Amino acid sequence: GAVVSQHPSRVICKSGTSVKIECRSLDFQATTMFWYRQFPKQSLMLMATSNEGSKATYEQGVEKDKFLINHASLTLSTLTVTSAHPEDSSFYICSARASSGGTNTGELFFGEGSRLTVL
Amino acid sequence: AQSVTQLGSHVSVSEGALVLLRCNYSSSVPPYLFWYVQYPNQGLQLLLKYTTGATLVKGINGFEAEFKKSETSFHLTKPSAHMSDAAEYFCAVSGDTGRRALTFGSGTRLQVQP
């Protein structure tokens, strides 16, 4: 099946620094990617919808200046956590929806997740 | 608007016993329904999905689920649990022909006892 890769899988940073997480669709094009956040032992909460070539749409309560999302190509979306604080520590998961025309049209695929720890 | 309720945050079964994980949904449009499995520190793997057509859906690893519109349910079952089934399971719903983001339930942790 289609593969979505996230990098890094784990990152530890100091408070106040910025961290970038990449989400790549390896063998398909994705016009839409979704970013989720998962707290320990909890479900996934949608943070934002990322559309290639346009601004991301953020869910209510998610600070867009805190969580910068860029979707510059059909295979890459990035989430940058700016001025990270310990409360930003979480598991971040991206998902990508295959664009029309391929064998996986409309399918949604998830990355492996990125665990962020802010000290 | 959509929502998902998973009854039971923890389910424990014996190896070889029936697995039943409950999921009820609400959706203002015909729903697309999904079950995902998550192993520790990993992403989500799709077990099965219902879009249209046959209401009994078979997925990977011997799991299946039945869409019951009258009960707004999409319970996940497996006839015989295996130790490797121990994981977190999430039910999710998507409306609008499935093109929107998924709304997830709170998850159910399945434990399999030897």
JSON list of C-alpha atoms in Angstrom, two decimals, chain A residues 32-116:
[
{"chain": "A", "resi": 32, "resn": "THR", "atom": "CA", "xyz": [-4.52, 17.35, 1.19]},
{"chain": "A", "resi": 33, "resn": "MET", "atom": "CA", "xyz": [-2.69, 16.39, 4.34]},
{"chain": "A", "resi": 34, "resn": "PHE", "atom": "CA", "xyz": [-4.00, 16.43, 7.89]},
{"chain": "A", "resi": 35, "resn": "TRP", "atom": "CA", "xyz": [-2.05, 17.01, 11.09]},
{"chain": "A", "resi": 36, "resn": "TYR", "atom": "CA", "xyz": [-3.19, 15.39, 14.31]},
{"chain": "A", "resi": 37, "resn": "ARG", "atom": "CA", "xyz": [-1.95, 15.60, 17.86]},
{"chain": "A", "resi": 38, "resn": "GLN", "atom": "CA", "xyz": [-2.23, 12.74, 20.30]},
{"chain": "A", "resi": 39, "resn": "PHE", "atom": "CA", "xyz": [-1.71, 13.10, 24.04]},
{"chain": "A", "resi": 40, "resn": "PRO", "atom": "CA", "xyz": [-0.69, 10.03, 26.05]},
{"chain": "A", "resi": 41, "resn": "LYS", "atom": "CA", "xyz": [-3.43, 7.45, 26.25]},
{"chain": "A", "resi": 42, "resn": "GLN", "atom": "CA", "xyz": [-5.81, 9.70, 24.37]},
{"chain": "A", "resi": 43, "resn": "SER", "atom": "CA", "xyz": [-7.30, 9.91, 20.93]},
{"chain": "A", "resi": 44, "resn": "LEU", "atom": "CA", "xyz": [-6.13, 11.88, 17.92]},
{"chain": "A", "resi": 45, "resn": "MET", "atom": "CA", "xyz": [-7.22, 15.49, 17.73]},
{"chain": "A", "resi": 46, "resn": "LEU", "atom": "CA", "xyz": [-7.22, 17.20, 14.37]},
{"chain": "A", "resi": 47, "resn": "MET", "atom": "CA", "xyz": [-5.02, 20.28, 14.41]},
{"chain": "A", "resi": 48, "resn": "ALA", "atom": "CA", "xyz": [-5.19, 21.48, 10.83]},
{"chain": "A", "resi": 49, "resn": "THR", "atom": "CA", "xyz": [-5.86, 20.62, 7.23]},
{"chain": "A", "resi": 50, "resn": "SER", "atom": "CA", "xyz": [-3.03, 21.35, 4.86]},
{"chain": "A", "resi": 51, "resn": "ASN", "atom": "CA", "xyz": [-3.74, 21.99, 1.19]},
{"chain": "A", "resi": 52, "resn": "GLU", "atom": "CA", "xyz": [-0.99, 22.10, -1.38]},
{"chain": "A", "resi": 53, "resn": "GLY", "atom": "CA", "xyz": [-0.27, 25.64, -2.50]},
{"chain": "A", "resi": 54, "resn": "SER", "atom": "CA", "xyz": [-2.60, 27.36, -0.06]},
{"chain": "A", "resi": 55, "resn": "LYS", "atom": "CA", "xyz": [-2.82, 28.26, 3.59]},
{"chain": "A", "resi": 56, "resn": "ALA", "atom": "CA", "xyz": [-3.67, 25.60, 6.10]},
{"chain": "A", "resi": 57, "resn": "THR", "atom": "CA", "xyz": [-7.04, 25.51, 7.78]},
{"chain": "A", "resi": 58, "resn": "TYR", "atom": "CA", "xyz": [-6.69, 25.31, 11.54]},
{"chain": "A", "resi": 59, "resn": "GLU", "atom": "CA", "xyz": [-9.16, 23.79, 13.97]},
{"chain": "A", "resi": 60, "resn": "GLN", "atom": "CA", "xyz": [-10.63, 25.92, 16.68]},
{"chain": "A", "resi": 61, "resn": "GLY", "atom": "CA", "xyz": [-8.25, 26.42, 19.55]},
{"chain": "A", "resi": 62, "resn": "VAL", "atom": "CA", "xyz": [-5.09, 25.64, 17.56]},
{"chain": "A", "resi": 63, "resn": "GLU", "atom": "CA", "xyz": [-2.68, 28.57, 17.37]},
{"chain": "A", "resi": 64, "resn": "LYS", "atom": "CA", "xyz": [-1.64, 29.02, 13.77]},
{"chain": "A", "resi": 65, "resn": "ASP", "atom": "CA", "xyz": [1.36, 31.14, 14.74]},
{"chain": "A", "resi": 66, "resn": "LYS", "atom": "CA", "xyz": [2.48, 28.42, 17.10]},
{"chain": "A", "resi": 67, "resn": "PHE", "atom": "CA", "xyz": [2.03, 25.53, 14.72]},
{"chain": "A", "resi": 68, "resn": "LEU", "atom": "CA", "xyz": [3.19, 26.61, 11.28]},
{"chain": "A", "resi": 69, "resn": "ILE", "atom": "CA", "xyz": [2.12, 24.35, 8.46]},
{"chain": "A", "resi": 70, "resn": "ASN", "atom": "CA", "xyz": [3.55, 24.47, 4.98]},
{"chain": "A", "resi": 71, "resn": "HIS", "atom": "CA", "xyz": [2.43, 22.29, 2.08]},
{"chain": "A", "resi": 72, "resn": "ALA", "atom": "CA", "xyz": [4.72, 23.40, -0.70]},
{"chain": "A", "resi": 73, "resn": "SER", "atom": "CA", "xyz": [4.50, 20.34, -2.91]},
{"chain": "A", "resi": 74, "resn": "LEU", "atom": "CA", "xyz": [2.19, 17.43, -3.61]},
{"chain": "A", "resi": 75, "resn": "THR", "atom": "CA", "xyz": [4.39, 15.10, -1.58]},
{"chain": "A", "resi": 76, "resn": "LEU", "atom": "CA", "xyz": [5.53, 17.18, 1.38]},
{"chain": "A", "resi": 77, "resn": "SER", "atom": "CA", "xyz": [3.90, 18.99, 4.26]},
{"chain": "A", "resi": 78, "resn": "THR", "atom": "CA", "xyz": [5.79, 20.34, 7.25]},
{"chain": "A", "resi": 79, "resn": "LEU", "atom": "CA", "xyz": [4.68, 21.22, 10.75]},
{"chain": "A", "resi": 80, "resn": "THR", "atom": "CA", "xyz": [6.89, 23.62, 12.66]},
{"chain": "A", "resi": 81, "resn": "VAL", "atom": "CA", "xyz": [6.34, 24.00, 16.37]},
{"chain": "A", "resi": 82, "resn": "THR", "atom": "CA", "xyz": [7.66, 27.46, 17.15]},
{"chain": "A", "resi": 83, "resn": "SER", "atom": "CA", "xyz": [9.08, 28.48, 20.50]},
{"chain": "A", "resi": 84, "resn": "ALA", "atom": "CA", "xyz": [8.28, 25.07, 21.89]},
{"chain": "A", "resi": 85, "resn": "HIS", "atom": "CA", "xyz": [7.29, 24.65, 25.52]},
{"chain": "A", "resi": 86, "resn": "PRO", "atom": "CA", "xyz": [6.92, 21.50, 27.63]},
{"chain": "A", "resi": 87, "resn": "GLU", "atom": "CA", "xyz": [3.15, 21.54, 27.12]},
{"chain": "A", "resi": 88, "resn": "ASP", "atom": "CA", "xyz": [3.78, 21.08, 23.40]},
{"chain": "A", "resi": 89, "resn": "SER", "atom": "CA", "xyz": [5.25, 17.67, 24.10]},
{"chain": "A", "resi": 90, "resn": "SER", "atom": "CA", "xyz": [3.05, 15.20, 22.29]},
{"chain": "A", "resi": 91, "resn": "PHE", "atom": "CA", "xyz": [2.79, 12.64, 19.53]},
{"chain": "A", "resi": 92, "resn": "TYR", "atom": "CA", "xyz": [2.14, 14.32, 16.20]},
{"chain": "A", "resi": 93, "resn": "ILE", "atom": "CA", "xyz": [0.69, 12.28, 13.35]},
{"chain": "A", "resi": 94, "resn": "CYS", "atom": "CA", "xyz": [0.12, 13.31, 9.77]},
{"chain": "A", "resi": 95, "resn": "SER", "atom": "CA", "xyz": [-2.14, 11.73, 7.23]},
{"chain": "A", "resi": 96, "resn": "ALA", "atom": "CA", "xyz": [-2.27, 12.21, 3.50]},
{"chain": "A", "resi": 97, "resn": "ARG", "atom": "CA", "xyz": [-5.12, 11.77, 1.07]},
{"chain": "A", "resi": 98, "resn": "ALA", "atom": "CA", "xyz": [-4.19, 10.39, -2.32]},
{"chain": "A", "resi": 99, "resn": "SER", "atom": "CA", "xyz": [-5.05, 12.71, -5.18]},
{"chain": "A", "resi": 100, "resn": "SER", "atom": "CA", "xyz": [-7.30, 11.63, -8.02]},
{"chain": "A", "resi": 101, "resn": "GLY", "atom": "CA", "xyz": [-5.94, 9.59, -10.86]},
{"chain": "A", "resi": 102, "resn": "GLY", "atom": "CA", "xyz": [-3.99, 6.95, -8.98]},
{"chain": "A", "resi": 103, "resn": "THR", "atom": "CA", "xyz": [-4.91, 3.51, -7.76]},
{"chain": "A", "resi": 104, "resn": "ASN", "atom": "CA", "xyz": [-5.39, 4.81, -4.23]},
{"chain": "A", "resi": 105, "resn": "THR", "atom": "CA", "xyz": [-7.57, 7.77, -5.14]},
{"chain": "A", "resi": 106, "resn": "GLY", "atom": "CA", "xyz": [-9.22, 9.27, -2.09]},
{"chain": "A", "resi": 107, "resn": "GLU", "atom": "CA", "xyz": [-7.56, 6.88, 0.32]},
{"chain": "A", "resi": 108, "resn": "LEU", "atom": "CA", "xyz": [-6.20, 8.26, 3.56]},
{"chain": "A", "resi": 109, "resn": "PHE", "atom": "CA", "xyz": [-2.79, 7.07, 4.77]},
{"chain": "A", "resi": 110, "resn": "PHE", "atom": "CA", "xyz": [-1.12, 7.78, 8.09]},
{"chain": "A", "resi": 111, "resn": "GLY", "atom": "CA", "xyz": [2.47, 8.47, 8.93]},
{"chain": "A", "resi": 112, "resn": "GLU", "atom": "CA", "xyz": [4.28, 6.67, 11.72]},
{"chain": "A", "resi": 113, "resn": "GLY", "atom": "CA", "xyz": [4.08, 9.66, 14.01]},
{"chain": "A", "resi": 114, "resn": "SER", "atom": "CA", "xyz": [6.65, 11.97, 15.58]},
{"chain": "A", "resi": 115, "resn": "ARG", "atom": "CA", "xyz": [7.14, 12.12, 19.31]},
{"chain": "A", "resi": 116, "resn": "LEU", "atom": "CA", "xyz": [8.17, 15.56, 20.49]}
]
